[in-house]
Coordinates of C-alpha atoms in Angstrom, one line a residue:
X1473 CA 146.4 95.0 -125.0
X1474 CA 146.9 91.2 -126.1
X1475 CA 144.9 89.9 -123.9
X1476 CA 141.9 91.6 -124.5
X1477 CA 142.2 90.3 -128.6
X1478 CA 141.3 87.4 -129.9
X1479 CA 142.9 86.3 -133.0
X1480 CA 141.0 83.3 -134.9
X1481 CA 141.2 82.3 -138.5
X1482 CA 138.4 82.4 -141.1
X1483 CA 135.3 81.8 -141.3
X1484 CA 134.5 84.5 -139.0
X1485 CA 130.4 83.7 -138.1
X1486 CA 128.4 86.1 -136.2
X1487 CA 126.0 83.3 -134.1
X1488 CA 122.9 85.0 -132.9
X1489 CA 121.6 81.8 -131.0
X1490 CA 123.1 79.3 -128.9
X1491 CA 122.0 76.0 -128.4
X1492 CA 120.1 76.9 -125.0
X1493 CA 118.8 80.4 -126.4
X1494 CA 117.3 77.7 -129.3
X1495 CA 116.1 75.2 -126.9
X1496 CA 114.6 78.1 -125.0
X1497 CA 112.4 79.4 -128.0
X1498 CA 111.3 75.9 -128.7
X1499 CA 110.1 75.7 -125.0
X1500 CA 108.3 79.3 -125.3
X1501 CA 106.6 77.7 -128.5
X1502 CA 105.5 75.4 -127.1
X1503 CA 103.7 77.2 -124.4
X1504 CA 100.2 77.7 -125.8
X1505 CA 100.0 74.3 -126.6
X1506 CA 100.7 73.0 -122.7
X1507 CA 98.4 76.0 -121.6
X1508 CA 95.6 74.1 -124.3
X1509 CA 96.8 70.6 -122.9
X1510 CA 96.3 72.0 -118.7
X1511 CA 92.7 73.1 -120.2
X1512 CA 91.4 70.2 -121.8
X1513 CA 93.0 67.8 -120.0
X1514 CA 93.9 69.2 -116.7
X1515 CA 95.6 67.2 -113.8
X1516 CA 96.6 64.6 -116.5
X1517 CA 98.7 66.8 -118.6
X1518 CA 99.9 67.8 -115.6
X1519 CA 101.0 64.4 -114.7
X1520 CA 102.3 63.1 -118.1
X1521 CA 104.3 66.5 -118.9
X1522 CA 106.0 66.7 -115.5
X1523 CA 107.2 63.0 -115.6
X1524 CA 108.4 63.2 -119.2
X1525 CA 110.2 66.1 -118.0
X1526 CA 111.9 65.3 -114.8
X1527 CA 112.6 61.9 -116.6
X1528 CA 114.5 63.1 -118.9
X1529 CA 116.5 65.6 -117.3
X1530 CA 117.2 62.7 -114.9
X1531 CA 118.5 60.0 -117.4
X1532 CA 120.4 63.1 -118.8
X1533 CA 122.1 63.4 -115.4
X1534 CA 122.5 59.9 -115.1
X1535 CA 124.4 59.2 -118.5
X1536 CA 126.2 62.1 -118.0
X1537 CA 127.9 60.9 -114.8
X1538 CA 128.5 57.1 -117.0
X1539 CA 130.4 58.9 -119.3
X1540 CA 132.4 61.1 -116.8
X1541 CA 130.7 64.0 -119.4
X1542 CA 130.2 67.6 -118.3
X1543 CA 126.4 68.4 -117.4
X1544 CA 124.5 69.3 -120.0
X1545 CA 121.0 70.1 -118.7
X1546 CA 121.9 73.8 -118.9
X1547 CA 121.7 73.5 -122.8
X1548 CA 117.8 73.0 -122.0
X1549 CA 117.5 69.8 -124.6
X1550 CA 116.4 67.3 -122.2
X1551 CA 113.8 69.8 -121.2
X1552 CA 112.2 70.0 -125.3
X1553 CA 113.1 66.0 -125.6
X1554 CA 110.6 65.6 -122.0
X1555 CA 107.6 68.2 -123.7
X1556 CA 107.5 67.0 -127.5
X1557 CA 107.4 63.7 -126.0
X1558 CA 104.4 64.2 -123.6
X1559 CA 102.9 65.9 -126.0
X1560 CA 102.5 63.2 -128.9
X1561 CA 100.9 61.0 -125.9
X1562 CA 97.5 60.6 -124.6
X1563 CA 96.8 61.7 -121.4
X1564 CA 95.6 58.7 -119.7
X1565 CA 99.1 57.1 -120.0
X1566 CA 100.0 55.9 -117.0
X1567 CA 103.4 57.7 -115.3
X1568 CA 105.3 55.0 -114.9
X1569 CA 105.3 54.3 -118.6
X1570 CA 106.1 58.2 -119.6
X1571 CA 109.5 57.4 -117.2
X1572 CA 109.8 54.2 -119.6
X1573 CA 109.5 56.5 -122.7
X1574 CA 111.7 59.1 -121.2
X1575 CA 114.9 56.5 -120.6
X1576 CA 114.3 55.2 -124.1
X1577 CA 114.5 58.7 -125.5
X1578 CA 117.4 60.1 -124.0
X1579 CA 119.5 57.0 -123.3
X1580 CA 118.9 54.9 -126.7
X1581 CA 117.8 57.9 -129.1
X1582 CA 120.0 60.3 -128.0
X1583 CA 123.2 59.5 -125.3
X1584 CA 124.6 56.5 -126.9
X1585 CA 125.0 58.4 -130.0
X1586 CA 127.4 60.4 -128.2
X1587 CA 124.9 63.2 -126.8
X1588 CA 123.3 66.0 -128.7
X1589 CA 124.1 66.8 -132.1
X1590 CA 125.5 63.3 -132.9
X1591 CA 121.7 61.6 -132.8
X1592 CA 120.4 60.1 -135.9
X1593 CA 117.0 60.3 -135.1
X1594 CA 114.5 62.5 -132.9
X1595 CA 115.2 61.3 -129.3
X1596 CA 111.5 61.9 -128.4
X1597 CA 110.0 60.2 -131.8
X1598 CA 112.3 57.3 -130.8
X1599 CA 110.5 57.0 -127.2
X1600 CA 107.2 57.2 -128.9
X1601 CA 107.7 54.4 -131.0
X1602 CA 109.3 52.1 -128.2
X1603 CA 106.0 52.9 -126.2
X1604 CA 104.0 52.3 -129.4
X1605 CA 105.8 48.9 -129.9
X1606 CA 105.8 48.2 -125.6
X1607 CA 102.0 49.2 -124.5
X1608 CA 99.9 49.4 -127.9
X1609 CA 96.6 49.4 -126.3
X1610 CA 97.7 52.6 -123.6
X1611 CA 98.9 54.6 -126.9
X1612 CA 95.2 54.2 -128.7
X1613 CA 93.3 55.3 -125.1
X1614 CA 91.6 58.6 -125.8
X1615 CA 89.5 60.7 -123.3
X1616 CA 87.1 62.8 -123.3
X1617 CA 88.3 66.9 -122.9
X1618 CA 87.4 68.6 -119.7
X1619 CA 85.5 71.1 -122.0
X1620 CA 82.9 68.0 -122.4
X1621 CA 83.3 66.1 -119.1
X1622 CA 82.6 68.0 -116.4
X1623 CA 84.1 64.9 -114.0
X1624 CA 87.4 65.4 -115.2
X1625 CA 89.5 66.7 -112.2
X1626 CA 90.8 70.2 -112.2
X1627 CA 94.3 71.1 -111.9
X1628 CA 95.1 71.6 -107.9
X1629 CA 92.1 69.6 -106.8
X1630 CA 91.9 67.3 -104.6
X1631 CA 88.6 65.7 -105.8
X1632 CA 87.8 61.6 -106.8
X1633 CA 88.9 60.3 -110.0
X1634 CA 86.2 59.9 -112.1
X1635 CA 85.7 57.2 -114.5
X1636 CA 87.6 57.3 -117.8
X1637 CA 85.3 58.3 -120.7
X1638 CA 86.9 57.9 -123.7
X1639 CA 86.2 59.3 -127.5
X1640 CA 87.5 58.2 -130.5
X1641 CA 90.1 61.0 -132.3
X1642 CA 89.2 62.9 -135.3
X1643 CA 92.0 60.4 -137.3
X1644 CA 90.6 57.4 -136.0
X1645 CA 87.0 58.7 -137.5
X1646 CA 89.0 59.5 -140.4
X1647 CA 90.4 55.9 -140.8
X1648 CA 87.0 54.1 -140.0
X1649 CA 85.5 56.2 -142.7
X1650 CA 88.3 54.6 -145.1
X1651 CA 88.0 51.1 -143.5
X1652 CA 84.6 50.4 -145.0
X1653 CA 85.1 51.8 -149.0
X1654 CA 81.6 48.9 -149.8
X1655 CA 79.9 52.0 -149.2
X1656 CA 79.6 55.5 -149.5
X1657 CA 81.0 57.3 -146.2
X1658 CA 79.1 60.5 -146.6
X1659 CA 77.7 61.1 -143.0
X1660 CA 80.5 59.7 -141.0
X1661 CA 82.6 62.7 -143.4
X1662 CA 80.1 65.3 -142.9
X1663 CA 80.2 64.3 -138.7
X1664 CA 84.3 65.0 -139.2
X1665 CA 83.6 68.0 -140.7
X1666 CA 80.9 68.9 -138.1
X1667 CA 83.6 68.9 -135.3
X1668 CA 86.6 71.4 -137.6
X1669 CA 85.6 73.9 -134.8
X1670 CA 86.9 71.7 -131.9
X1671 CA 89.9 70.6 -133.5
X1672 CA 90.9 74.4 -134.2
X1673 CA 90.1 74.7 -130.6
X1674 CA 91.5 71.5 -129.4
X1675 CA 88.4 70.6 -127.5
X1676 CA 88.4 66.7 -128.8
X1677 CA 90.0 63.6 -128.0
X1678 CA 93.8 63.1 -129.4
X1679 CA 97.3 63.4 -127.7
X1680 CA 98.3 65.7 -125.5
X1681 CA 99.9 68.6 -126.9
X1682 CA 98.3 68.0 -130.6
X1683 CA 94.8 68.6 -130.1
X1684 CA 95.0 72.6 -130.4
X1685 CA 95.6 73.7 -134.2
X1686 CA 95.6 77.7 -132.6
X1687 CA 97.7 77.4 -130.3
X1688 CA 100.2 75.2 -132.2
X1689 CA 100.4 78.0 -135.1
X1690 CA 100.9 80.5 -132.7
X1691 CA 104.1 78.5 -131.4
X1692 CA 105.3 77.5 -134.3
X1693 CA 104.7 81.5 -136.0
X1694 CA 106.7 82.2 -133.0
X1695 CA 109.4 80.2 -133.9
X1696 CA 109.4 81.2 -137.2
X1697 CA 109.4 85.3 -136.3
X1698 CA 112.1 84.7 -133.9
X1699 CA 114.6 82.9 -136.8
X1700 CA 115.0 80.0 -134.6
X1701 CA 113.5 77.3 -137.5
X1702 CA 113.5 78.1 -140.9
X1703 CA 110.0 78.4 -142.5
X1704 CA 111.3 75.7 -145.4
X1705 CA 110.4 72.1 -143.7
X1706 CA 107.0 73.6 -142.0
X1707 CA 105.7 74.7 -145.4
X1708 CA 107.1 71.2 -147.4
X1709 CA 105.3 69.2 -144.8
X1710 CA 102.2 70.9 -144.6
X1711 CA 102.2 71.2 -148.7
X1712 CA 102.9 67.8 -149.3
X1713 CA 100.6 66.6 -146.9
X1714 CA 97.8 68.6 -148.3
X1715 CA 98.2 67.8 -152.0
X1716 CA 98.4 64.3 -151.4
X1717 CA 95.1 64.7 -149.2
X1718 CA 93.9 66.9 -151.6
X1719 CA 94.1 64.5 -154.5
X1720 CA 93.0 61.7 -152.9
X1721 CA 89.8 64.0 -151.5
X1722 CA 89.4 64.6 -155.2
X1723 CA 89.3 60.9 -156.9
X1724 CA 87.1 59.4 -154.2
X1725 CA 85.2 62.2 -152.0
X1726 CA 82.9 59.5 -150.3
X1727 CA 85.7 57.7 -148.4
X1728 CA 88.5 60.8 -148.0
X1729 CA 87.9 64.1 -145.9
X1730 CA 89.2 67.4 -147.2
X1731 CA 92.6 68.5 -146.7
X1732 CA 92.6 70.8 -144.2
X1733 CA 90.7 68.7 -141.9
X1734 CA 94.2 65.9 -142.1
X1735 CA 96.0 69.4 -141.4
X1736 CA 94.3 70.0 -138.5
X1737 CA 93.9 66.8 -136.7
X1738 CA 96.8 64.2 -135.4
X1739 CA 100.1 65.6 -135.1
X1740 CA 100.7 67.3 -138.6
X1741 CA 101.7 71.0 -136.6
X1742 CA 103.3 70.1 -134.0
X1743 CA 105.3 67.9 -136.9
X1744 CA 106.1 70.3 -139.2
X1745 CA 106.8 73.2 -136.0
X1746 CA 108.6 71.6 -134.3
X1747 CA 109.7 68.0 -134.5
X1748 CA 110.9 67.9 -138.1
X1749 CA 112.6 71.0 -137.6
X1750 CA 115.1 69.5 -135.4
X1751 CA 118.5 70.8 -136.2
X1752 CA 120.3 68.0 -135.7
X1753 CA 118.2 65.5 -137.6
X1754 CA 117.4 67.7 -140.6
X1755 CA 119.3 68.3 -143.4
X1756 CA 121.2 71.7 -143.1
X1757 CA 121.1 73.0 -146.9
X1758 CA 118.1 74.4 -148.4
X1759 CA 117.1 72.3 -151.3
X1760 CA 117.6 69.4 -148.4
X1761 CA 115.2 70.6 -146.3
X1762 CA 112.8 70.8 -149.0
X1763 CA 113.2 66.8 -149.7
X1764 CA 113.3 66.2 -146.3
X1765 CA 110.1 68.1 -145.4
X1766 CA 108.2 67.0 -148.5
X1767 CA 109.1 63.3 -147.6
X1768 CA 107.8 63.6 -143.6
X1769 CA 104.4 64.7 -145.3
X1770 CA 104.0 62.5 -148.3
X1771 CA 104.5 59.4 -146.1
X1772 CA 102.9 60.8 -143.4
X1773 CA 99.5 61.0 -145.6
X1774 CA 100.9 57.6 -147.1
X1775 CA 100.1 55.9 -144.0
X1776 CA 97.0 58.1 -142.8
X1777 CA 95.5 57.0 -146.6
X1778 CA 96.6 53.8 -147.1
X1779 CA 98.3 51.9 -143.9
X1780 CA 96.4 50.6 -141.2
X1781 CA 97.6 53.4 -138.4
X1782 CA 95.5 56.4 -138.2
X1783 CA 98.8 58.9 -138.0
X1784 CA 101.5 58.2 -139.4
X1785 CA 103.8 61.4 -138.1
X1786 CA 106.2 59.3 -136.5
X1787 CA 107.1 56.7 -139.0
X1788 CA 107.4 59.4 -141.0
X1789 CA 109.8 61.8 -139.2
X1790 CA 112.1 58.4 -138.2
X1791 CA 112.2 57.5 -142.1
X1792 CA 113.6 61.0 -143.0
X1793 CA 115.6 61.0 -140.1
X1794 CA 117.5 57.6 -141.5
X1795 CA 118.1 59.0 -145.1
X1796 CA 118.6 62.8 -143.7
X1797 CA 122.7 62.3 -144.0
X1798 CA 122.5 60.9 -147.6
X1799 CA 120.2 63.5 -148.6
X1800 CA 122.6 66.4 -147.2
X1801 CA 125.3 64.8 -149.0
X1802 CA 123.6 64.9 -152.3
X1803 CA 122.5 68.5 -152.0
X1804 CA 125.6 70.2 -150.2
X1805 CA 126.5 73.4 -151.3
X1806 CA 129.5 73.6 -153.8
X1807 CA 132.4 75.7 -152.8
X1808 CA 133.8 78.5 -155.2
X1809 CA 135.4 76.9 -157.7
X1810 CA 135.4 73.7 -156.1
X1811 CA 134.0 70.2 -157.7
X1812 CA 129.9 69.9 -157.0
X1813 CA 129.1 66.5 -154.4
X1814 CA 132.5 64.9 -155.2

């Protein structure tokens, strides 16, 4: 009879997910958006999602074995690492540099913190900005959707490369519209607004896994249904980020587009879905995640408004990701009848 009790002391927590059942919902969610990425970019999604993948499972395996550390690729966050990561770049990036990306991420963003949950910042954020920093002019390459060039080879096929045609993304329309404030910007905005279909769509150039609002929500309301991310940070990143646009649509409506349009384009969704929703980076407590969220959208606009990037997503999520301890420590929870943030 004793040995089939188990006697533990309080606090006794009922855990309805597990890191890999988490993981797993976060690679379910993001499902629509890799289906939207094999349609409008075909053979090279293919391409740059499977190397970001295998990648990272492999440096996972690899670090593992350094540090004599049990295998952790059944916990599935090598896997979401690989995806977000392939998803925030374009798809003419060249394989070799996604394996480049991939090492970064897991060896330098997340292993020599000690492995997962002891990472400061996003692990696939991290390898974006090392590519960013490494092989600027690859990360600004855009091309054209298959939806609009009929060239681009299908997924399976064994037909001739075509040459690249590339298309600048709705942001970097956005930012030359701002460039040139000397005068009025008022057809360049109403040719933004003229393409709000594809961007819903994701039939236009960008990164990607960020070019499909749809498919993106229905991820993310996944996420959200199943309780695997809390609907706080999504809603204080998108708000932020659309009253700041809003305001700045409303002083100066010849150089700034209207909010929903910043919603819709870059990497805003798949931000607020399901990169600064990261459980270990985020703050845990409510009014945290709040700060935290609203922070990864104000700067986010801050940079699309005023800096000299088009997005600004992932400056913004490694910012929050540096000050996401002290703001958990200033908005922990007080005990009963214990001493508040002593």
């Amino acid at each position: 009879m004793a040995q089939i009790l188990t006697v533990s002391p309080s606090p006794h927590i009922n855990k309805h997910h597990s890191t890999q059942s988490i993981m797993l919902d976060v690679v379910i969610g993001l499902v629509p958006a890799a289906i939207a990425s094999f349609v409008f970019f075909r053979m090279k999604a293919v391409v740059v999602l499977a190397s970001c993948i295998i990648s990272c499972m492999v440096f996972e395996v690899i670090c593992n074995c350094i540090r004599k550390k049990q295998n952790t690729l059944g916990d599935l966050s090598a896997v979401v690492t690989g995806i977000i990561l392939a998803f925030s770049l374009p798809p003419t990036i060249p394989f070799w540099a996604c394996i480049i990306g991939s090492g970064f991420a897991i060896v330098i963003g997340k292993m020599v913190f000690g492995g997962l949950g002891a990472n400061i910042f996003n692990p696939a954020m991290a390898g974006r900005c090392f590519l960013t920093a490494c092989f600027g002019g690859m990360m600004v390459s855009w091309t054209v959707p298959a939806t609009l060039d009929n060239n681009m080879p299908k997924v399976g096929a064994s037909s001739v490369a075509p040459a690249a045609i590339t298309q600048a993304t709705p942001l970097g329309l956005i930012k030359e519209a701002l460039k040139n404030k000397s005068a009025p910007q008022d057809e360049k905005i109403a040719a933004i607004r003229g393409i709000f279909k594809n961007m819903l769509i994701g039939s236009t150039a960008g990164c990607l896994g960020e070019t499909s609002t749809i498919a993106l929500l229905i991820g993310g309301i996944y996420l959200i249904i199943r309780k695997t991310i809390d609907w706080i940070i999504p809603v204080a990143v998108l708000g932020s980020a659309f009253i700041c646009a809003f305001i700045a649509c409303e002083l100066d409506p010849h150089h700034y587009v209207a909010p929903w349009l910043h919603l819709a384009s870059g990497g805003l969704l798949i931000c607020a879905f399901f990169i600064a929703t990261d459980p270990v980076t985020a703050p845990l407590t409510k009014k945290g995640m709040w700060i935290f969220g609203a922070g990864v959208g104000a700067l986010t606009m801050l940079i699309r408004l005023v800096g000299e990037y088009p997005e600004g997503i992932m400056f913004a999520v490694l910012l929050m990701n540096s000050v996401s301890p002290l703001i958990d420590r200033f908005t922990k929870l007080t005990p009963a009848g214990g001493k508040p943030n002593v």
